[in-house]
Amino acid sequence: MIGSCGEARLQDTAAALAKEREQKEIAEKKFLDVQVRKHSGGHGACWQYEMDGHWHPFSAEGNDQMQQAYLAFIDDEHNCRWANVVAGGVRRMVDFRDMTQTNVDTGKRRAIRVVTGVPLQWESAPAALLTQRDDLRSVYVEVNDASLAEVVNRLLRSSGHAWDVSTECCHMKKATVKSIHRIENYQLWQRYQARLRAMREDRAKYNLQSEPAALDLDGREGVMTESQPYLDCGEPLARDVDEKILLHGTSWDNADSIVMHGFDNRTCMRGMYGDGTYFAGAACKSHQYSCAYQCKWSSTCLCVCERTLIIARVALGDAYYASETRYGARRPPNRIGSKSTHGSVVVNPGPVKGHKQPVQVHQEFVIFDREQAYPAFVVQYWP
Ligand SMILES: [Zn+2]
Protein backbone atom coordinates (compact mmCIF):
# COMPACT_ATOMS: atom_id res chain seq x y z
CA MET A 1 0.00 0.00 0.00
CA ILE A 2 1.26 3.45 -0.88
CA GLY A 3 0.72 6.17 1.73
CA SER A 4 0.35 9.85 0.83
CA CYS A 5 4.09 10.27 1.34
CA GLY A 6 4.81 7.47 -1.10
CA GLU A 7 2.36 8.96 -3.58
CA ALA A 8 4.08 12.33 -3.41
CA ARG A 9 7.41 10.61 -4.00
CA LEU A 10 5.96 8.75 -6.97
CA GLN A 11 4.61 12.00 -8.41
CA ASP A 12 8.01 13.66 -7.94
CA THR A 13 9.70 10.79 -9.74
CA ALA A 14 7.15 10.92 -12.57
CA ALA A 15 7.63 14.69 -12.92
CA ALA A 16 11.41 14.30 -12.94
CA LEU A 17 11.15 11.57 -15.58
CA ALA A 18 8.86 13.70 -17.75
CA LYS A 19 11.27 16.63 -17.45
CA GLU A 20 14.21 14.41 -18.38
CA ARG A 21 12.31 13.00 -21.36
CA GLU A 22 11.45 16.49 -22.54
CA GLN A 23 15.06 17.63 -22.27
CA LYS A 24 16.19 14.55 -24.16
CA GLU A 25 13.62 15.19 -26.90
CA ILE A 26 14.76 18.80 -27.25
CA ALA A 27 18.42 17.74 -27.41
CA GLU A 28 17.64 15.11 -30.06
CA LYS A 29 15.63 17.60 -32.07
CA LYS A 30 18.49 20.12 -31.92
CA PHE A 31 20.98 17.45 -32.99
CA LEU A 32 18.82 16.42 -35.96
CA ASP A 33 18.25 20.06 -36.89
CA VAL A 34 21.97 20.73 -36.92
CA GLN A 35 22.57 17.61 -39.04
CA VAL A 36 19.90 18.49 -41.56
CA ARG A 37 21.03 22.11 -41.77
CA LYS A 38 24.71 21.26 -42.03
CA HIS A 39 24.33 18.59 -44.62
CA SER A 40 21.23 19.24 -46.61
CA GLY A 41 22.02 22.50 -48.39
CA GLY A 42 18.81 24.17 -49.56
CA HIS A 43 16.84 21.04 -50.48
CA GLY A 44 16.35 19.61 -46.98
CA ALA A 45 17.24 16.04 -47.91
CA CYS A 46 19.97 14.35 -45.89
CA TRP A 47 21.90 11.49 -47.55
CA GLN A 48 23.37 8.87 -45.26
CA TYR A 49 25.45 5.69 -45.49
CA GLU A 50 25.39 2.70 -43.20
CA MET A 51 28.49 1.72 -41.23
CA ASP A 52 28.73 -0.62 -38.22
CA GLY A 53 24.97 -0.72 -37.84
CA HIS A 54 24.57 3.08 -37.74
CA TRP A 55 23.60 5.67 -40.32
CA HIS A 56 26.11 8.46 -40.92
CA PRO A 57 25.47 11.67 -42.89
CA PHE A 58 27.52 12.55 -45.96
CA SER A 59 29.56 15.74 -45.85
CA ALA A 60 27.75 18.83 -47.17
CA GLU A 61 29.67 18.50 -50.43
CA GLY A 62 28.86 14.80 -50.78
CA ASN A 63 25.24 15.40 -49.87
CA ASP A 64 24.81 17.98 -52.62
CA GLN A 65 26.37 15.69 -55.18
CA MET A 66 24.22 12.75 -54.09
CA GLN A 67 21.14 14.90 -54.30
CA GLN A 68 21.89 16.19 -57.79
CA ALA A 69 22.75 12.73 -59.09
CA TYR A 70 19.59 11.28 -57.54
CA LEU A 71 17.35 13.98 -59.01
CA ALA A 72 18.84 13.29 -62.44
CA PHE A 73 18.20 9.58 -61.88
CA ILE A 74 14.53 9.88 -60.89
CA ASP A 75 13.85 12.58 -63.45
CA ASP A 76 14.22 10.10 -66.27
CA GLU A 77 13.78 6.36 -65.79
CA HIS A 78 16.16 5.66 -68.68
CA ASN A 79 18.88 7.47 -66.83
CA CYS A 80 21.86 5.54 -65.68
CA ARG A 81 21.30 4.04 -62.22
CA TRP A 82 24.96 4.65 -61.32
CA ALA A 83 26.67 7.89 -60.42
CA ASN A 84 30.22 8.82 -59.55
CA VAL A 85 30.42 10.81 -56.37
CA VAL A 86 33.76 12.17 -55.21
CA ALA A 87 33.73 13.92 -51.86
CA GLY A 88 36.31 14.30 -49.13
CA GLY A 89 38.88 12.62 -51.39
CA VAL A 90 36.85 9.38 -51.53
CA ARG A 91 35.63 8.09 -54.88
CA ARG A 92 32.35 6.22 -54.77
CA MET A 93 30.20 4.45 -57.29
CA VAL A 94 26.60 4.92 -56.22
CA ASP A 95 23.77 2.62 -57.34
CA PHE A 96 20.39 4.32 -56.89
CA ARG A 97 18.35 1.25 -57.78
CA ASP A 98 19.94 -0.86 -55.03
CA MET A 99 20.59 2.18 -52.84
CA THR A 100 24.22 1.19 -52.24
CA GLN A 101 27.58 2.82 -52.70
CA THR A 102 30.91 1.17 -53.45
CA ASN A 103 34.25 2.70 -52.54
CA VAL A 104 36.14 2.63 -55.84
CA ASP A 105 39.54 2.17 -54.16
CA THR A 106 38.69 -0.44 -51.51
CA GLY A 107 35.70 -2.13 -53.18
CA LYS A 108 33.75 -1.86 -49.91
CA ARG A 109 29.98 -1.71 -50.49
CA ARG A 110 27.56 0.01 -48.09
CA ALA A 111 23.84 0.74 -47.96
CA ILE A 112 22.71 4.36 -48.48
CA ARG A 113 19.44 6.14 -47.83
CA VAL A 114 17.93 9.58 -48.06
CA VAL A 115 16.19 11.13 -45.05
CA THR A 116 13.64 13.79 -45.91
CA GLY A 117 12.69 14.62 -42.30
CA VAL A 118 8.93 14.42 -42.93
CA PRO A 119 6.43 12.95 -40.41
CA LEU A 120 6.47 9.17 -40.05
CA GLN A 121 2.94 8.62 -41.32
CA TRP A 122 3.48 10.37 -44.62
CA GLU A 123 3.12 7.86 -47.43
CA SER A 124 4.79 9.69 -50.33
CA ALA A 125 8.14 8.15 -51.27
CA PRO A 126 11.25 10.37 -50.98
CA ALA A 127 11.58 10.41 -54.77
CA ALA A 128 8.02 11.75 -55.08
CA LEU A 129 8.58 14.38 -52.40
CA LEU A 130 11.87 15.58 -53.83
CA THR A 131 10.34 16.10 -57.28
CA GLN A 132 6.98 17.46 -56.11
CA ARG A 133 5.62 20.24 -58.33
CA ASP A 134 2.63 22.55 -58.02
CA ASP A 135 0.19 19.68 -58.37
CA LEU A 136 -2.72 19.36 -55.95
CA ARG A 137 -3.05 15.60 -56.47
CA SER A 138 0.47 15.06 -55.16
CA VAL A 139 -0.18 16.80 -51.83
CA TYR A 140 -3.67 15.48 -50.93
CA VAL A 141 -3.37 11.92 -49.57
CA GLU A 142 -6.73 10.45 -48.64
CA VAL A 143 -6.72 8.71 -45.25
CA ASN A 144 -9.09 5.80 -44.69
CA ASP A 145 -8.47 5.12 -41.06
CA ALA A 146 -11.49 4.45 -38.86
CA SER A 147 -9.71 5.39 -35.63
CA LEU A 148 -8.57 8.73 -37.07
CA ALA A 149 -12.12 9.41 -38.33
CA GLU A 150 -13.35 8.72 -34.80
CA VAL A 151 -10.90 11.24 -33.33
CA VAL A 152 -12.00 13.87 -35.88
CA ASN A 153 -15.69 13.11 -35.37
CA ARG A 154 -15.30 13.60 -31.64
CA LEU A 155 -13.44 16.82 -32.24
CA LEU A 156 -16.26 18.12 -34.45
CA ARG A 157 -19.06 17.04 -32.13
CA SER A 158 -17.64 17.52 -28.64
CA SER A 159 -15.04 20.31 -28.62
CA GLY A 160 -16.27 23.72 -27.48
CA HIS A 161 -19.98 24.33 -26.86
CA ALA A 162 -21.63 21.69 -29.04
CA TRP A 163 -23.57 20.60 -25.93
CA ASP A 164 -25.11 24.04 -25.37
CA VAL A 165 -28.52 24.12 -27.12
CA SER A 166 -28.93 27.80 -26.26
CA THR A 167 -26.17 28.75 -28.74
CA GLU A 168 -25.49 28.24 -32.46
CA CYS A 169 -22.58 26.06 -31.43
CA CYS A 170 -24.93 23.12 -30.90
CA HIS A 171 -25.21 22.67 -34.68
CA MET A 172 -21.99 20.75 -34.44
CA LYS A 173 -23.55 18.04 -32.30
CA LYS A 174 -24.43 15.92 -35.34
CA ALA A 175 -21.49 16.80 -37.59
CA THR A 176 -20.17 13.86 -39.58
CA VAL A 177 -16.83 13.42 -41.28
CA LYS A 178 -17.08 12.82 -45.02
CA SER A 179 -13.40 12.63 -45.93
CA ILE A 180 -9.96 13.22 -44.43
CA HIS A 181 -6.89 14.06 -46.46
CA ARG A 182 -3.39 14.26 -45.03
CA ILE A 183 -1.38 17.05 -46.62
CA GLU A 184 2.06 15.95 -47.78
CA ASN A 185 3.61 19.11 -49.16
CA TYR A 186 7.37 18.76 -48.83
CA GLN A 187 8.32 22.34 -49.59
CA LEU A 188 5.74 23.75 -47.23
CA TRP A 189 6.84 21.33 -44.50
CA GLN A 190 10.44 22.46 -44.91
CA ARG A 191 9.51 26.12 -44.72
CA TYR A 192 7.56 25.38 -41.54
CA GLN A 193 10.51 23.50 -40.03
CA ALA A 194 12.85 26.38 -40.90
CA ARG A 195 10.50 28.75 -39.06
CA LEU A 196 10.52 26.44 -36.03
CA ARG A 197 14.33 26.52 -36.03
CA ALA A 198 14.29 30.32 -36.11
CA MET A 199 11.85 30.33 -33.19
CA ARG A 200 14.16 27.99 -31.26
CA GLU A 201 17.06 30.37 -31.87
CA ASP A 202 14.90 33.23 -30.60
CA ARG A 203 14.00 31.24 -27.53
CA ALA A 204 17.69 30.72 -26.72
CA LYS A 205 18.70 34.29 -27.61
CA TYR A 206 16.06 35.96 -25.44
CA ASN A 207 16.05 33.21 -22.83
CA LEU A 208 12.29 32.77 -23.20
CA GLN A 209 10.65 30.66 -20.51
CA SER A 210 6.96 30.81 -21.38
CA GLU A 211 4.52 28.11 -20.30
CA PRO A 212 2.62 26.32 -23.08
CA ALA A 213 -0.85 27.75 -23.81
CA ALA A 214 -3.80 25.85 -22.30
CA LEU A 215 -6.43 24.31 -24.59
CA ASP A 216 -10.15 23.59 -24.11
CA LEU A 217 -10.80 26.81 -22.16
CA ASP A 218 -14.01 27.15 -24.21
CA GLY A 219 -15.07 23.54 -23.75
CA ARG A 220 -16.11 21.49 -20.80
CA GLU A 221 -14.34 18.35 -21.96
CA GLY A 222 -10.63 18.07 -22.71
CA VAL A 223 -11.29 17.06 -26.34
CA MET A 224 -8.62 19.18 -28.04
CA THR A 225 -6.02 18.36 -25.41
CA GLU A 226 -6.72 14.65 -25.71
CA SER A 227 -6.76 14.70 -29.53
CA GLN A 228 -3.32 16.33 -29.94
CA PRO A 229 -1.14 13.19 -30.12
CA TYR A 230 -3.56 11.44 -32.52
CA LEU A 231 -3.25 14.18 -35.11
CA ASP A 232 0.52 14.67 -35.23
CA CYS A 233 1.11 12.31 -38.22
CA GLY A 234 3.78 10.51 -36.20
CA GLU A 235 5.91 13.65 -35.72
CA PRO A 236 5.53 14.59 -32.03
CA LEU A 237 4.55 18.20 -31.43
CA ALA A 238 7.54 20.32 -30.40
CA ARG A 239 7.04 21.53 -26.87
CA ASP A 240 9.88 24.07 -26.91
CA VAL A 241 8.06 26.25 -29.48
CA ASP A 242 4.61 25.34 -28.10
CA GLU A 243 3.46 23.55 -31.21
CA LYS A 244 -0.28 22.78 -31.13
CA ILE A 245 -2.91 21.09 -33.22
CA LEU A 246 -5.53 23.79 -33.92
CA LEU A 247 -8.48 24.29 -36.25
CA HIS A 248 -9.08 26.61 -39.19
CA GLY A 249 -12.46 26.69 -40.93
CA THR A 250 -12.51 27.67 -44.58
CA SER A 251 -14.07 26.82 -47.96
CA TRP A 252 -12.86 23.89 -50.09
CA ASP A 253 -11.47 26.33 -52.70
CA ASN A 254 -9.50 28.23 -50.09
CA ALA A 255 -8.22 24.93 -48.70
CA ASP A 256 -6.62 24.20 -52.09
CA SER A 257 -4.66 27.42 -51.90
CA ILE A 258 -3.63 26.78 -48.28
CA VAL A 259 -2.38 23.23 -48.88
CA MET A 260 -0.41 24.46 -51.89
CA HIS A 261 1.04 27.72 -50.58
CA GLY A 262 0.37 27.75 -46.85
CA PHE A 263 -1.72 30.07 -44.68
CA ASP A 264 -1.48 33.59 -45.98
CA ASN A 265 -2.59 36.26 -43.55
CA ARG A 266 -2.22 38.89 -46.29
CA THR A 267 -5.40 37.54 -47.86
CA CYS A 268 -7.30 37.07 -44.57
CA MET A 269 -10.16 39.22 -43.38
CA ARG A 270 -9.29 41.92 -40.90
CA GLY A 271 -9.83 40.54 -37.45
CA MET A 272 -10.43 41.85 -33.96
CA TYR A 273 -6.97 40.80 -32.80
CA GLY A 274 -4.96 41.97 -35.79
CA ASP A 275 -4.45 41.11 -39.45
CA GLY A 276 -3.13 37.63 -38.89
CA THR A 277 -4.23 34.06 -39.50
CA TYR A 278 -6.78 32.86 -36.94
CA PHE A 279 -7.07 29.39 -35.46
CA ALA A 280 -9.64 28.01 -33.07
CA GLY A 281 -9.41 25.48 -30.29
CA ALA A 282 -13.01 24.34 -30.84
CA ALA A 283 -14.83 23.14 -33.96
CA CYS A 284 -17.92 25.24 -33.15
CA LYS A 285 -15.73 28.32 -33.73
CA SER A 286 -13.92 27.20 -36.89
CA HIS A 287 -17.33 26.15 -38.28
CA GLN A 288 -18.32 29.83 -38.46
CA TYR A 289 -15.83 30.32 -41.30
CA SER A 290 -16.64 27.16 -43.24
CA CYS A 291 -19.69 28.21 -45.25
CA ALA A 292 -18.97 27.45 -48.91
CA TYR A 293 -21.29 30.34 -49.93
CA GLN A 294 -19.42 32.65 -47.55
CA CYS A 295 -22.76 34.11 -46.56
CA LYS A 296 -22.76 37.22 -44.40
CA TRP A 297 -24.43 35.36 -41.53
CA SER A 298 -21.26 33.38 -40.95
CA SER A 299 -21.63 33.06 -37.19
CA THR A 300 -25.28 31.99 -37.31
CA CYS A 301 -25.39 30.51 -40.80
CA LEU A 302 -27.46 27.41 -41.41
CA CYS A 303 -26.55 27.01 -45.08
CA VAL A 304 -26.74 23.38 -46.08
CA CYS A 305 -23.39 22.72 -47.66
CA GLU A 306 -20.36 20.58 -47.21
CA ARG A 307 -17.96 22.22 -44.79
CA THR A 308 -14.18 22.25 -44.71
CA LEU A 309 -11.95 22.12 -41.68
CA ILE A 310 -8.18 22.37 -41.74
CA ILE A 311 -6.45 20.66 -38.86
CA ALA A 312 -3.18 22.53 -38.56
CA ARG A 313 0.08 22.37 -36.68
CA VAL A 314 0.67 25.84 -35.27
CA ALA A 315 3.78 27.02 -33.43
CA LEU A 316 2.66 29.56 -30.83
CA GLY A 317 6.07 30.24 -29.28
CA ASP A 318 5.79 32.67 -26.37
CA ALA A 319 2.21 33.83 -26.82
CA TYR A 320 0.91 37.27 -25.87
CA TYR A 321 -2.42 36.95 -24.03
CA ALA A 322 -4.70 39.70 -25.32
CA SER A 323 -7.23 41.28 -22.97
CA GLU A 324 -7.98 44.07 -25.44
CA THR A 325 -8.88 44.19 -29.14
CA ARG A 326 -6.01 44.81 -31.54
CA TYR A 327 -7.66 46.04 -34.76
CA GLY A 328 -5.19 46.62 -37.58
CA ALA A 329 -2.18 45.16 -35.76
CA ARG A 330 0.28 43.57 -38.17
CA ARG A 331 2.24 41.58 -35.60
CA PRO A 332 2.13 40.53 -31.94
CA PRO A 333 3.14 43.15 -29.34
CA ASN A 334 6.73 43.45 -28.18
CA ARG A 335 7.98 41.36 -25.30
CA ILE A 336 8.30 43.32 -22.10
CA GLY A 337 11.56 45.33 -22.11
CA SER A 338 12.47 44.13 -25.60
CA LYS A 339 12.20 45.25 -29.20
CA SER A 340 11.38 41.72 -30.30
CA THR A 341 7.79 40.55 -30.63
CA HIS A 342 5.91 37.70 -28.96
CA GLY A 343 5.48 34.52 -30.98
CA SER A 344 1.69 34.79 -31.35
CA VAL A 345 -1.47 36.28 -29.86
CA VAL A 346 -3.81 34.09 -27.79
CA VAL A 347 -7.25 35.23 -26.67
CA ASN A 348 -8.87 33.29 -23.88
CA PRO A 349 -12.60 33.38 -23.14
CA GLY A 350 -13.55 36.23 -20.82
CA PRO A 351 -13.87 40.02 -20.79
CA VAL A 352 -11.96 41.85 -23.52
CA LYS A 353 -11.57 45.62 -23.67
CA GLY A 354 -13.14 46.99 -26.87
CA HIS A 355 -15.08 43.79 -27.66
CA LYS A 356 -18.52 44.41 -29.21
CA GLN A 357 -20.02 41.68 -27.03
CA PRO A 358 -19.54 41.64 -23.29
CA VAL A 359 -17.10 38.76 -23.41
CA GLN A 360 -14.97 36.71 -25.77
CA VAL A 361 -16.73 33.34 -26.03
CA HIS A 362 -14.23 31.18 -27.93
CA GLN A 363 -10.53 30.71 -27.54
CA GLU A 364 -8.58 32.10 -30.50
CA PHE A 365 -4.97 31.84 -31.62
CA VAL A 366 -3.46 34.32 -34.08
CA ILE A 367 -0.17 34.09 -35.93
CA PHE A 368 1.35 36.81 -38.09
CA ASP A 369 4.03 34.83 -39.87
CA ARG A 370 2.77 32.72 -42.74
CA GLU A 371 5.38 30.02 -42.17
CA GLN A 372 4.31 29.45 -38.56
CA ALA A 373 1.56 26.93 -39.35
CA TYR A 374 1.30 23.81 -41.45
CA PRO A 375 -1.99 22.34 -42.77
CA ALA A 376 -1.74 18.74 -41.52
CA PHE A 377 -5.20 17.51 -42.58
CA VAL A 378 -8.10 18.78 -44.63
CA VAL A 379 -11.45 17.41 -43.45
CA GLN A 380 -14.77 17.62 -45.27
CA TYR A 381 -17.84 17.23 -43.11
CA TRP A 382 -21.57 17.65 -43.01
CA PRO A 383 -22.89 19.82 -40.20
ZN1 LIG B 1 -18.83 27.44 -29.42
PDB file of N, CA, C and O in Angstrom, residues 234-264:
ATOM      1  N   GLY A 234       2.592  11.270 -36.598  1.00  0.00           N
ATOM      2  CA  GLY A 234       3.780  10.512 -36.202  1.00  0.00           C
ATOM      3  C   GLY A 234       4.987  11.403 -35.926  1.00  0.00           C
ATOM      4  O   GLY A 234       6.075  10.912 -35.629  1.00  0.00           O
ATOM      5  N   GLU A 235       4.819  12.710 -36.052  1.00  0.00           N
ATOM      6  CA  GLU A 235       5.905  13.655 -35.724  1.00  0.00           C
ATOM      7  C   GLU A 235       5.461  14.387 -34.458  1.00  0.00           C
ATOM      8  O   GLU A 235       4.613  15.285 -34.523  1.00  0.00           O
ATOM      9  N   PRO A 236       6.007  13.993 -33.283  1.00  0.00           N
ATOM     10  CA  PRO A 236       5.535  14.592 -32.029  1.00  0.00           C
ATOM     11  C   PRO A 236       5.589  16.120 -32.059  1.00  0.00           C
ATOM     12  O   PRO A 236       6.505  16.699 -32.640  1.00  0.00           O
ATOM     13  N   LEU A 237       4.600  16.740 -31.465  1.00  0.00           N
ATOM     14  CA  LEU A 237       4.546  18.204 -31.431  1.00  0.00           C
ATOM     15  C   LEU A 237       5.715  18.730 -30.600  1.00  0.00           C
ATOM     16  O   LEU A 237       6.021  18.177 -29.537  1.00  0.00           O
ATOM     17  N   ALA A 238       6.360  19.770 -31.088  1.00  0.00           N
ATOM     18  CA  ALA A 238       7.536  20.317 -30.405  1.00  0.00           C
ATOM     19  C   ALA A 238       7.095  21.187 -29.238  1.00  0.00           C
ATOM     20  O   ALA A 238       6.413  22.192 -29.425  1.00  0.00           O
ATOM     21  N   ARG A 239       7.477  20.780 -28.049  1.00  0.00           N
ATOM     22  CA  ARG A 239       7.043  21.532 -26.867  1.00  0.00           C
ATOM     23  C   ARG A 239       7.799  22.841 -26.699  1.00  0.00           C
ATOM     24  O   ARG A 239       7.274  23.807 -26.169  1.00  0.00           O
ATOM     25  N   ASP A 240       9.073  22.863 -27.165  1.00  0.00           N
ATOM     26  CA  ASP A 240       9.881  24.072 -26.913  1.00  0.00           C
ATOM     27  C   ASP A 240       9.378  25.302 -27.673  1.00  0.00           C
ATOM     28  O   ASP A 240       9.677  26.426 -27.291  1.00  0.00           O
ATOM     29  N   VAL A 241       8.630  25.100 -28.769  1.00  0.00           N
ATOM     30  CA  VAL A 241       8.057  26.254 -29.477  1.00  0.00           C
ATOM     31  C   VAL A 241       6.537  26.261 -29.332  1.00  0.00           C
ATOM     32  O   VAL A 241       5.829  26.938 -30.065  1.00  0.00           O
ATOM     33  N   ASP A 242       6.048  25.489 -28.372  1.00  0.00           N
ATOM     34  CA  ASP A 242       4.611  25.337 -28.095  1.00  0.00           C
ATOM     35  C   ASP A 242       3.806  25.055 -29.356  1.00  0.00           C
ATOM     36  O   ASP A 242       2.886  25.785 -29.709  1.00  0.00           O
ATOM     37  N   GLU A 243       4.176  23.959 -30.006  1.00  0.00           N
ATOM     38  CA  GLU A 243       3.459  23.546 -31.208  1.00  0.00           C
ATOM     39  C   GLU A 243       2.138  22.886 -30.801  1.00  0.00           C
ATOM     40  O   GLU A 243       2.105  22.047 -29.904  1.00  0.00           O
ATOM     41  N   LYS A 244       1.049  23.286 -31.474  1.00  0.00           N
ATOM     42  CA  LYS A 244      -0.276  22.781 -31.125  1.00  0.00           C
ATOM     43  C   LYS A 244      -1.010  22.320 -32.374  1.00  0.00           C
ATOM     44  O   LYS A 244      -0.743  22.792 -33.474  1.00  0.00           O
ATOM     45  N   ILE A 245      -1.961  21.410 -32.167  1.00  0.00           N
ATOM     46  CA  ILE A 245      -2.915  21.087 -33.224  1.00  0.00           C
ATOM     47  C   ILE A 245      -4.118  22.002 -33.015  1.00  0.00           C
ATOM     48  O   ILE A 245      -4.740  21.982 -31.945  1.00  0.00           O
ATOM     49  N   LEU A 246      -4.416  22.851 -34.035  1.00  0.00           N
ATOM     50  CA  LEU A 246      -5.531  23.786 -33.919  1.00  0.00           C
ATOM     51  C   LEU A 246      -6.384  23.734 -35.189  1.00  0.00           C
ATOM     52  O   LEU A 246      -6.016  23.064 -36.157  1.00  0.00           O
ATOM     53  N   LEU A 247      -7.509  24.426 -35.166  1.00  0.00           N
ATOM     54  CA  LEU A 247      -8.481  24.295 -36.247  1.00  0.00           C
ATOM     55  C   LEU A 247      -8.644  25.600 -37.024  1.00  0.00           C
ATOM     56  O   LEU A 247      -8.571  26.691 -36.453  1.00  0.00           O
ATOM     57  N   HIS A 248      -8.883  25.453 -38.326  1.00  0.00           N
ATOM     58  CA  HIS A 248      -9.085  26.612 -39.192  1.00  0.00           C
ATOM     59  C   HIS A 248     -10.210  26.256 -40.161  1.00  0.00           C
ATOM     60  O   HIS A 248     -10.063  25.344 -40.977  1.00  0.00           O
ATOM     61  N   GLY A 249     -11.334  26.947 -40.038  1.00  0.00           N
ATOM     62  CA  GLY A 249     -12.458  26.686 -40.932  1.00  0.00           C
ATOM     63  C   GLY A 249     -12.321  27.519 -42.185  1.00  0.00           C
ATOM     64  O   GLY A 249     -11.918  28.678 -42.136  1.00  0.00           O
ATOM     65  N   THR A 250     -12.627  26.931 -43.332  1.00  0.00           N
ATOM     66  CA  THR A 250     -12.512  27.669 -44.581  1.00  0.00           C
ATOM     67  C   THR A 250     -13.363  26.977 -45.639  1.00  0.00           C
ATOM     68  O   THR A 250     -14.061  26.021 -45.350  1.00  0.00           O
ATOM     69  N   SER A 251     -13.334  27.482 -46.875  1.00  0.00           N
ATOM     70  CA  SER A 251     -14.065  26.817 -47.956  1.00  0.00           C
ATOM     71  C   SER A 251     -13.118  25.833 -48.648  1.00  0.00           C
ATOM     72  O   SER A 251     -11.905  25.918 -48.502  1.00  0.00           O
ATOM     73  N   TRP A 252     -13.685  24.904 -49.403  1.00  0.00           N
ATOM     74  CA  TRP A 252     -12.863  23.894 -50.087  1.00  0.00           C
ATOM     75  C   TRP A 252     -11.897  24.567 -51.055  1.00  0.00           C
ATOM     76  O   TRP A 252     -10.732  24.181 -51.159  1.00  0.00           O
ATOM     77  N   ASP A 253     -12.339  25.624 -51.756  1.00  0.00           N
ATOM     78  CA  ASP A 253     -11.472  26.328 -52.702  1.00  0.00           C
ATOM     79  C   ASP A 253     -10.289  26.982 -51.999  1.00  0.00           C
ATOM     80  O   ASP A 253      -9.153  26.905 -52.456  1.00  0.00           O
ATOM     81  N   ASN A 254     -10.571  27.604 -50.863  1.00  0.00           N
ATOM     82  CA  ASN A 254      -9.495  28.225 -50.091  1.00  0.00           C
ATOM     83  C   ASN A 254      -8.524  27.177 -49.577  1.00  0.00           C
ATOM     84  O   ASN A 254      -7.318  27.423 -49.487  1.00  0.00           O
ATOM     85  N   ALA A 255      -9.071  26.008 -49.215  1.00  0.00           N
ATOM     86  CA  ALA A 255      -8.215  24.933 -48.698  1.00  0.00           C
ATOM     87  C   ALA A 255      -7.162  24.564 -49.743  1.00  0.00           C
ATOM     88  O   ALA A 255      -5.998  24.346 -49.416  1.00  0.00           O
ATOM     89  N   ASP A 256      -7.572  24.527 -51.020  1.00  0.00           N
ATOM     90  CA  ASP A 256      -6.617  24.204 -52.093  1.00  0.00           C
ATOM     91  C   ASP A 256      -5.429  25.154 -52.071  1.00  0.00           C
ATOM     92  O   ASP A 256      -4.282  24.749 -52.226  1.00  0.00           O
ATOM     93  N   SER A 257      -5.737  26.428 -51.894  1.00  0.00           N
ATOM     94  CA  SER A 257      -4.665  27.417 -51.901  1.00  0.00           C
ATOM     95  C   SER A 257      -3.782  27.246 -50.656  1.00  0.00           C
ATOM     96  O   SER A 257      -2.553  27.378 -50.725  1.00  0.00           O
ATOM     97  N   ILE A 258      -4.412  26.932 -49.519  1.00  0.00           N
ATOM     98  CA  ILE A 258      -3.633  26.783 -48.278  1.00  0.00           C
ATOM     99  C   ILE A 258      -2.729  25.546 -48.329  1.00  0.00           C
ATOM    100  O   ILE A 258      -1.573  25.608 -47.913  1.00  0.00           O
ATOM    101  N   VAL A 259      -3.224  24.439 -48.851  1.00  0.00           N
ATOM    102  CA  VAL A 259      -2.379  23.234 -48.879  1.00  0.00           C
ATOM    103  C   VAL A 259      -1.245  23.395 -49.891  1.00  0.00           C
ATOM    104  O   VAL A 259      -0.200  22.762 -49.772  1.00  0.00           O
ATOM    105  N   MET A 260      -1.449  24.250 -50.878  1.00  0.00           N
ATOM    106  CA  MET A 260      -0.409  24.460 -51.887  1.00  0.00           C
ATOM    107  C   MET A 260       0.616  25.478 -51.412  1.00  0.00           C
ATOM    108  O   MET A 260       1.809  25.269 -51.509  1.00  0.00           O
ATOM    109  N   HIS A 261       0.125  26.601 -50.875  1.00  0.00           N
ATOM    110  CA  HIS A 261       1.037  27.717 -50.583  1.00  0.00           C
ATOM    111  C   HIS A 261       1.099  28.106 -49.115  1.00  0.00           C
ATOM    112  O   HIS A 261       1.807  29.028 -48.758  1.00  0.00           O
ATOM    113  N   GLY A 262       0.344  27.433 -48.272  1.00  0.00           N
ATOM    114  CA  GLY A 262       0.369  27.747 -46.848  1.00  0.00           C
ATOM    115  C   GLY A 262      -0.674  28.788 -46.471  1.00  0.00           C
ATOM    116  O   GLY A 262      -1.383  29.329 -47.328  1.00  0.00           O
ATOM    117  N   PHE A 263      -0.774  29.067 -45.178  1.00  0.00           N
ATOM    118  CA  PHE A 263      -1.717  30.068 -44.678  1.00  0.00           C
ATOM    119  C   PHE A 263      -1.162  31.445 -45.003  1.00  0.00           C
ATOM    120  O   PHE A 263      -0.002  31.715 -44.727  1.00  0.00           O
ATOM    121  N   ASP A 264      -1.978  32.277 -45.601  1.00  0.00           N
ATOM    122  CA  ASP A 264      -1.476  33.590 -45.976  1.00  0.00           C
ATOM    123  C   ASP A 264      -2.326  34.668 -45.329  1.00  0.00           C
ATOM    124  O   ASP A 264      -3.434  34.945 -45.772  1.00  0.00           O
TER     125      ASP A 264
END
